[in-house]
Amino acid sequence: MDTSEHTLSTLFAQLGLDNEPAAIERFIQEHKLPAGTALAKAAFWNPAQASFLQEAWRADSDWVDVIDELNKLLH
């Protein structure tokens, strides 16, 4: 069982993205999603990233709160 704290920083690391605070802020500013676009369906994810986001959400995993936070920030 994964007992690590899930934060935006750890989510970005899990997705293989730069997880430094400035890089996260820049990513959020550069990747806004229109209303009605599901986070996992965004064109900027590679297939592995999209799959992780979708499966973690569907499974209501430990990642769901931080994925929801990212979703809100990108919308």
Short mmCIF file of C-alpha atoms in Angstrom, two decimals:
data_model
loop_
_atom_site.label_atom_id
_atom_site.label_comp_id
_atom_site.label_asym_id
_atom_site.label_seq_id
_atom_site.Cartn_x
_atom_site.Cartn_y
_atom_site.Cartn_z
CA MET A 1 0.00 0.00 0.00
CA ASP A 2 1.26 3.46 -0.91
CA THR A 3 1.22 5.66 2.19
CA SER A 4 3.09 8.64 0.74
CA GLU A 5 1.47 12.05 0.76
CA HIS A 6 -0.10 12.91 -2.58
CA THR A 7 0.43 16.54 -3.53
CA LEU A 8 0.61 18.42 -6.81
CA SER A 9 4.35 17.96 -6.65
CA THR A 10 4.12 14.18 -6.24
CA LEU A 11 1.42 13.98 -8.92
CA PHE A 12 3.61 15.84 -11.39
CA ALA A 13 6.49 13.52 -10.55
CA GLN A 14 4.20 10.50 -11.04
CA LEU A 15 3.25 11.89 -14.46
CA GLY A 16 6.91 12.33 -15.37
CA LEU A 17 6.70 16.12 -15.35
CA ASP A 18 8.93 18.72 -13.72
CA ASN A 19 7.57 18.98 -10.19
CA GLU A 20 9.30 22.13 -9.01
CA PRO A 21 6.77 24.76 -7.81
CA ALA A 22 7.60 27.23 -10.60
CA ALA A 23 7.26 24.50 -13.24
CA ILE A 24 3.88 23.42 -11.85
CA GLU A 25 2.65 27.01 -11.87
CA ARG A 26 3.88 27.49 -15.44
CA PHE A 27 2.21 24.23 -16.56
CA ILE A 28 -1.11 25.34 -15.06
CA GLN A 29 -0.88 28.75 -16.74
CA GLU A 30 -0.03 27.22 -20.13
CA HIS A 31 -2.55 24.36 -20.14
CA LYS A 32 -6.02 25.75 -19.47
CA LEU A 33 -8.93 23.46 -20.36
CA PRO A 34 -12.29 24.60 -21.72
CA ALA A 35 -15.37 23.84 -19.65
CA GLY A 36 -16.65 20.35 -20.30
CA THR A 37 -13.26 18.88 -21.23
CA ALA A 38 -12.36 15.94 -19.00
CA LEU A 39 -8.90 16.20 -17.50
CA ALA A 40 -7.76 12.81 -18.83
CA LYS A 41 -8.98 13.72 -22.34
CA ALA A 42 -6.76 16.81 -22.62
CA ALA A 43 -4.61 16.75 -25.75
CA PHE A 44 -1.41 17.60 -23.87
CA TRP A 45 -1.18 14.27 -22.00
CA ASN A 46 0.69 11.36 -23.49
CA PRO A 47 -1.20 8.03 -23.47
CA ALA A 48 0.43 6.80 -20.24
CA GLN A 49 -0.35 10.04 -18.40
CA ALA A 50 -3.96 10.06 -19.61
CA SER A 51 -4.38 6.42 -18.62
CA PHE A 52 -2.99 7.02 -15.14
CA LEU A 53 -5.30 9.99 -14.55
CA GLN A 54 -8.35 8.15 -15.84
CA GLU A 55 -7.68 4.90 -13.98
CA ALA A 56 -6.80 6.62 -10.70
CA TRP A 57 -10.02 8.64 -10.93
CA ARG A 58 -12.19 5.62 -11.80
CA ALA A 59 -10.69 3.53 -9.01
CA ASP A 60 -11.20 6.37 -6.51
CA SER A 61 -7.55 5.84 -5.57
CA ASP A 62 -5.48 7.78 -3.07
CA TRP A 63 -4.61 10.13 -5.93
CA VAL A 64 -8.20 11.29 -6.52
CA ASP A 65 -8.06 14.39 -4.29
CA VAL A 66 -4.94 15.81 -5.91
CA ILE A 67 -6.20 14.88 -9.40
CA ASP A 68 -9.39 16.78 -8.61
CA GLU A 69 -7.29 19.73 -7.43
CA LEU A 70 -5.35 19.72 -10.72
CA ASN A 71 -8.61 19.46 -12.66
CA LYS A 72 -9.95 22.56 -10.91
CA LEU A 73 -6.73 24.49 -11.47
CA LEU A 74 -6.75 23.69 -15.20
CA HIS A 75 -10.39 24.66 -15.62
#
